[in-house]
Amino acid sequence: MSAVSPVSQYFTALDGLRLHVRRHKPDASSDIPVLCLPGLTRSHRDFDDLAEHLASDPLNPRDVLCLDYRGRGLSDYDKTWENYTVFQELADVQAVLTACNIHRAHFIGTSRGGLLIMLMAASRPGALASATLNDVGPVIETTGLVRIKRMLAELREPKDWDDAKGLVMRYGKPMFPGFSDQDWAKFARQTFGEKEGRPAIDFDRKLEKLLDAIGTGTPPVQLWPQFEGLKPVKTLCIRGALSALLLSETVEKMQEAHPAFSSIEIPDQGHAPVLWDRHLLTAISSHIKDAEKAHRV
């Protein structure tokens, strides 16, 4: 099957704010769509390769929706930064599902997106056909949060795309030591939006206020009760081997606690693994198909 041309769709949140979804919808698709949820300041662009892979599957093409949260990507910014909470974003996710008449989906979440998946499991468990957590779990390490906080503080508007590549290389090389020059150029295109042909930060800088209280002495965030809600759901966890946000010990405990849990560790990558490696895309696709087979049985 040839590549599916994605389209931008806009939906209205309950408070009237406009939300953007990048949708990869083949002419004929399977019954259960896929919803992709990005990290704290990230956008739908992080899922471009994965969405194309799933939507263009020759045997089982899927409708794939990649959401921009409020204040990110092509969605409206909120005038009140205190509304940038996981609870508001969960309500926004549910509003999009309702608008699209989607009652059940395969959820894929990177970092903050994984937190939303765990909250969805607690509030609306029937909506999850499967879960894929990209470098996030029920223990969020302070070291990883501090690293994100410092990176955001240093991020500035690039002069051009070469400058954008240099910026992401400067803070990202310790986490992605194996990246090629081509990889860094691609990562820059995922990190920055584009305005009048130039790279531009496309998230509300007020999001950084969410990390104001985080310091080296802050205890790790514990979300084991929320993770419990995923037990009935076939769950895949992807961990970057160099991640400071999700430790291997946490993944081991997740395995012990969850009867339908599997994990993949990506060498030479930190937080969060990029979703463009062919083997990883195949693994996610297989996980989704296995979840549907298990449900039919």
Coordinates of C-alpha atoms in Angstrom, one line a residue:
M1 CA 0.0 0.0 0.0
S2 CA 1.3 3.5 -0.8
A3 CA 1.9 6.1 1.8
V4 CA -1.2 7.8 3.3
S5 CA -1.3 11.6 3.0
P6 CA -1.9 13.0 6.4
V7 CA -4.3 15.9 7.0
S8 CA -4.7 18.4 9.8
Q9 CA -8.0 18.4 11.6
Y10 CA -9.2 20.8 14.4
F11 CA -11.5 20.0 17.3
T12 CA -13.0 22.2 20.0
A13 CA -12.2 21.4 23.7
L14 CA -14.9 21.8 26.3
D15 CA -13.7 25.3 27.1
G16 CA -13.8 26.4 23.5
L17 CA -10.0 26.1 22.8
R18 CA -9.0 24.7 19.4
L19 CA -7.0 21.5 19.3
H20 CA -5.0 20.2 16.4
V21 CA -4.8 16.6 15.3
R22 CA -2.6 15.3 12.5
R23 CA -4.5 12.4 11.1
H24 CA -3.2 9.6 8.8
K25 CA -6.4 7.9 7.6
P26 CA -6.3 5.3 4.8
D27 CA -9.3 4.8 2.6
A28 CA -9.9 1.4 4.2
S29 CA -8.8 1.0 7.7
S30 CA -9.2 -1.5 10.6
D31 CA -11.9 -1.1 13.2
I32 CA -9.6 0.0 16.0
P33 CA -7.7 3.3 15.4
V34 CA -4.5 4.5 17.1
L35 CA -4.1 7.6 19.2
C36 CA -0.6 9.0 19.7
L37 CA 0.2 11.4 22.6
P38 CA 3.5 13.3 22.7
G39 CA 5.8 14.5 25.5
L40 CA 5.6 17.7 27.6
T41 CA 6.6 20.2 24.9
R42 CA 6.6 17.9 21.9
S43 CA 4.1 17.7 19.0
H44 CA 2.5 15.4 16.5
R45 CA 5.7 15.5 14.4
D46 CA 7.4 12.9 16.7
F47 CA 4.9 10.3 15.4
D48 CA 5.2 11.0 11.6
D49 CA 7.2 7.8 10.8
L50 CA 5.2 5.6 13.1
A51 CA 1.8 7.0 11.8
E52 CA 2.9 6.4 8.2
H53 CA 4.0 2.9 9.1
L54 CA 0.7 1.9 10.8
A55 CA -1.5 3.7 8.3
S56 CA 0.2 2.2 5.3
D57 CA 0.3 -1.4 6.6
P58 CA -0.6 -3.4 3.4
L59 CA -2.6 -6.1 5.4
N60 CA -4.0 -4.0 8.3
P61 CA -4.0 -0.2 7.6
R62 CA -5.0 1.9 10.5
D63 CA -6.5 5.3 11.2
V64 CA -3.8 7.1 13.2
L65 CA -4.4 10.3 15.1
C66 CA -1.5 12.4 16.5
L67 CA -2.6 15.0 19.0
D68 CA -1.1 18.4 19.7
Y69 CA -2.0 19.3 23.3
R70 CA -3.2 22.8 24.1
G71 CA -0.2 25.1 24.0
R72 CA 1.8 22.9 21.6
G73 CA 2.2 22.5 17.9
L74 CA -0.8 23.8 15.9
S75 CA -3.2 23.8 18.8
D76 CA -4.3 27.1 20.5
Y77 CA -2.3 28.4 23.4
D78 CA -4.2 28.7 26.7
K79 CA -4.4 32.2 28.2
T80 CA -4.2 30.7 31.6
W81 CA -1.0 28.6 32.0
E82 CA -2.4 26.9 35.1
N83 CA -4.6 24.9 32.7
Y84 CA -1.6 23.1 31.4
T85 CA -2.3 20.1 33.6
V86 CA -2.6 16.4 32.8
F87 CA -6.2 16.5 34.0
Q88 CA -7.1 19.2 31.5
E89 CA -5.2 17.4 28.8
L90 CA -7.0 14.1 29.6
A91 CA -10.3 16.0 29.2
D92 CA -9.0 17.3 25.8
V93 CA -8.1 13.7 24.7
Q94 CA -11.5 12.5 25.6
A95 CA -13.1 15.4 23.8
V96 CA -11.2 14.5 20.6
L97 CA -12.2 10.9 20.9
T98 CA -15.9 11.9 21.3
A99 CA -15.7 14.2 18.3
C100 CA -14.3 11.5 16.2
N101 CA -16.8 8.9 17.5
I102 CA -13.9 6.7 18.7
H103 CA -14.9 4.5 21.6
R104 CA -11.8 2.4 21.7
A105 CA -8.2 2.9 20.5
H106 CA -4.7 1.7 20.7
F107 CA -2.9 4.4 22.8
I108 CA 0.8 5.3 22.2
G109 CA 2.3 7.8 24.6
T110 CA 5.7 9.3 24.9
S111 CA 6.7 10.6 28.4
R112 CA 3.8 12.9 29.4
G113 CA 1.6 11.0 26.9
G114 CA 2.2 7.8 28.9
L115 CA 1.0 9.6 32.0
L116 CA -2.2 10.4 30.2
I117 CA -2.5 6.8 29.2
M118 CA -2.3 5.7 32.8
L119 CA -4.9 8.3 33.8
M120 CA -7.1 7.1 31.0
A121 CA -6.8 3.6 32.3
A122 CA -8.1 4.8 35.7
S123 CA -11.0 6.9 34.3
R124 CA -12.1 5.2 31.1
P125 CA -10.4 1.7 31.0
G126 CA -12.7 0.4 28.2
A127 CA -11.2 3.0 25.8
L128 CA -7.8 1.2 25.7
A129 CA -7.3 -1.6 23.2
S130 CA -3.6 -1.6 24.1
A131 CA -1.0 0.7 25.6
T132 CA 2.5 1.6 24.5
L133 CA 4.5 3.7 27.0
N134 CA 7.6 5.3 25.5
D135 CA 10.2 5.9 28.2
V136 CA 7.7 6.5 31.0
G137 CA 6.4 4.5 33.9
P138 CA 4.9 4.7 37.4
V139 CA 8.2 6.2 38.9
I140 CA 9.4 9.4 37.3
E141 CA 12.9 10.1 38.3
T142 CA 13.9 13.6 39.5
T143 CA 17.2 13.5 37.7
G144 CA 15.3 13.1 34.4
L145 CA 12.9 16.0 35.2
V146 CA 15.8 18.3 36.2
R147 CA 17.5 17.5 32.9
I148 CA 14.4 18.4 30.9
K149 CA 14.1 21.6 33.0
R150 CA 17.6 22.6 32.1
M151 CA 17.2 21.8 28.5
L152 CA 14.1 23.9 28.2
A153 CA 15.8 26.8 29.9
E154 CA 18.6 26.8 27.4
L155 CA 16.4 26.4 24.3
R156 CA 16.2 29.4 22.1
E157 CA 14.8 30.4 18.7
P158 CA 17.2 29.0 16.0
K159 CA 18.5 31.3 13.3
D160 CA 18.1 28.6 10.6
W161 CA 17.9 24.9 10.3
D162 CA 21.6 24.4 10.6
D163 CA 21.5 26.3 13.9
A164 CA 18.5 24.2 14.9
K165 CA 20.5 21.1 14.3
G166 CA 23.4 22.5 16.4
L167 CA 21.0 23.3 19.3
V168 CA 19.5 19.8 19.6
M169 CA 23.0 18.3 19.2
R170 CA 24.3 20.4 22.1
Y171 CA 21.9 19.2 24.6
G172 CA 21.1 15.8 23.1
K173 CA 24.4 14.2 22.3
P174 CA 24.9 12.6 25.8
M175 CA 21.5 11.0 25.3
F176 CA 21.8 10.0 21.7
P177 CA 25.6 9.3 21.1
G178 CA 24.9 7.1 18.1
F179 CA 23.0 9.7 16.0
S180 CA 24.4 10.5 12.6
D181 CA 24.4 14.0 11.1
Q182 CA 21.3 13.0 9.2
D183 CA 19.6 11.9 12.4
W184 CA 20.3 15.2 14.1
A185 CA 18.8 17.1 11.1
K186 CA 15.7 15.0 11.4
F187 CA 15.5 15.4 15.1
A188 CA 15.7 19.2 14.7
R189 CA 12.8 19.1 12.3
Q190 CA 10.8 17.2 14.9
T191 CA 11.8 19.5 17.7
F192 CA 11.0 22.8 16.0
G193 CA 8.0 24.0 14.0
E194 CA 8.4 26.1 10.9
K195 CA 7.3 29.7 10.4
E196 CA 8.0 31.5 7.1
G197 CA 10.5 28.8 6.2
R198 CA 12.5 29.1 9.4
P199 CA 12.6 26.9 12.5
A200 CA 10.5 28.2 15.4
I201 CA 9.7 27.1 18.9
D202 CA 6.0 26.0 18.7
F203 CA 5.1 25.4 22.4
D204 CA 4.0 27.9 25.0
R205 CA 7.1 28.9 27.0
K206 CA 4.8 29.2 30.0
L207 CA 4.8 25.3 30.1
E208 CA 8.2 25.6 31.8
K209 CA 6.4 26.9 34.9
L210 CA 5.2 23.3 35.4
L211 CA 8.8 22.4 36.3
D212 CA 9.5 25.4 38.6
A213 CA 9.2 23.3 41.8
I214 CA 11.4 20.5 40.5
G215 CA 14.9 20.4 42.0
T216 CA 17.6 17.9 42.8
G217 CA 16.0 17.2 46.2
T218 CA 12.5 16.6 44.9
P219 CA 11.4 13.0 45.5
P220 CA 10.5 10.9 42.4
V221 CA 6.9 11.0 41.3
Q222 CA 5.1 7.8 42.2
L223 CA 2.1 6.6 40.1
W224 CA 1.8 3.0 40.9
P225 CA -2.0 3.2 41.6
Q226 CA -2.5 4.7 38.2
F227 CA -0.3 2.0 36.6
E228 CA -2.5 -0.6 38.3
G229 CA -5.3 0.4 35.9
L230 CA -3.3 -0.9 33.0
K231 CA -3.3 -4.5 34.2
P232 CA -6.3 -5.6 32.0
V233 CA -4.6 -3.9 29.0
K234 CA -1.8 -5.5 27.0
T235 CA 1.1 -3.0 27.6
L236 CA 4.4 -2.4 25.9
C237 CA 7.1 -0.3 27.5
I238 CA 9.9 1.2 25.5
R239 CA 13.0 2.4 27.5
G240 CA 16.0 4.2 26.3
A241 CA 19.0 2.5 27.8
L242 CA 20.5 5.9 28.7
S243 CA 17.2 7.3 30.1
A244 CA 17.4 9.2 33.4
L245 CA 13.6 9.4 33.6
L246 CA 12.7 5.7 33.6
L247 CA 15.1 3.3 35.3
S248 CA 15.6 -0.3 34.4
E249 CA 14.7 -1.3 38.0
T250 CA 11.3 0.4 37.5
V251 CA 10.7 -1.6 34.3
E252 CA 11.5 -4.8 36.1
K253 CA 8.9 -3.9 38.8
M254 CA 6.4 -3.1 36.1
Q255 CA 7.0 -6.5 34.6
E256 CA 6.4 -8.2 38.0
A257 CA 3.2 -6.2 38.6
H258 CA 1.5 -6.5 35.2
P259 CA 0.4 -9.9 33.8
A260 CA 0.3 -8.7 30.1
F261 CA 3.5 -6.6 30.0
S262 CA 6.5 -6.6 27.7
S263 CA 9.4 -4.2 27.3
I264 CA 12.0 -3.2 24.8
E265 CA 15.3 -1.4 25.7
I266 CA 16.8 0.8 23.0
P267 CA 20.6 1.0 23.2
D268 CA 22.5 4.3 22.9
Q269 CA 19.3 6.4 23.4
G270 CA 18.0 8.3 26.4
H271 CA 14.8 10.2 27.0
A272 CA 12.8 9.6 24.9
P273 CA 13.7 7.0 22.2
V274 CA 12.8 8.3 18.7
L275 CA 10.1 6.4 16.9
W276 CA 11.6 6.0 13.5
D277 CA 13.8 2.9 13.6
R278 CA 12.3 0.2 11.4
H279 CA 12.7 -2.6 14.0
L280 CA 10.9 -0.5 16.7
L281 CA 8.1 0.4 14.3
T282 CA 7.6 -3.3 13.5
A283 CA 7.6 -4.1 17.3
I284 CA 4.9 -1.6 18.0
S285 CA 2.8 -2.8 15.1
S286 CA 3.2 -6.4 16.3
H287 CA 2.2 -5.4 19.8
I288 CA -1.0 -3.8 18.5
K289 CA -1.9 -6.8 16.4
D290 CA -1.2 -9.2 19.3
A291 CA -3.5 -7.2 21.5
E292 CA -6.3 -7.5 19.0
K293 CA -5.7 -11.2 18.7
A294 CA -5.8 -11.7 22.4
H295 CA -9.0 -9.7 22.6
R296 CA -10.7 -11.8 20.0
V297 CA -9.7 -15.0 21.8

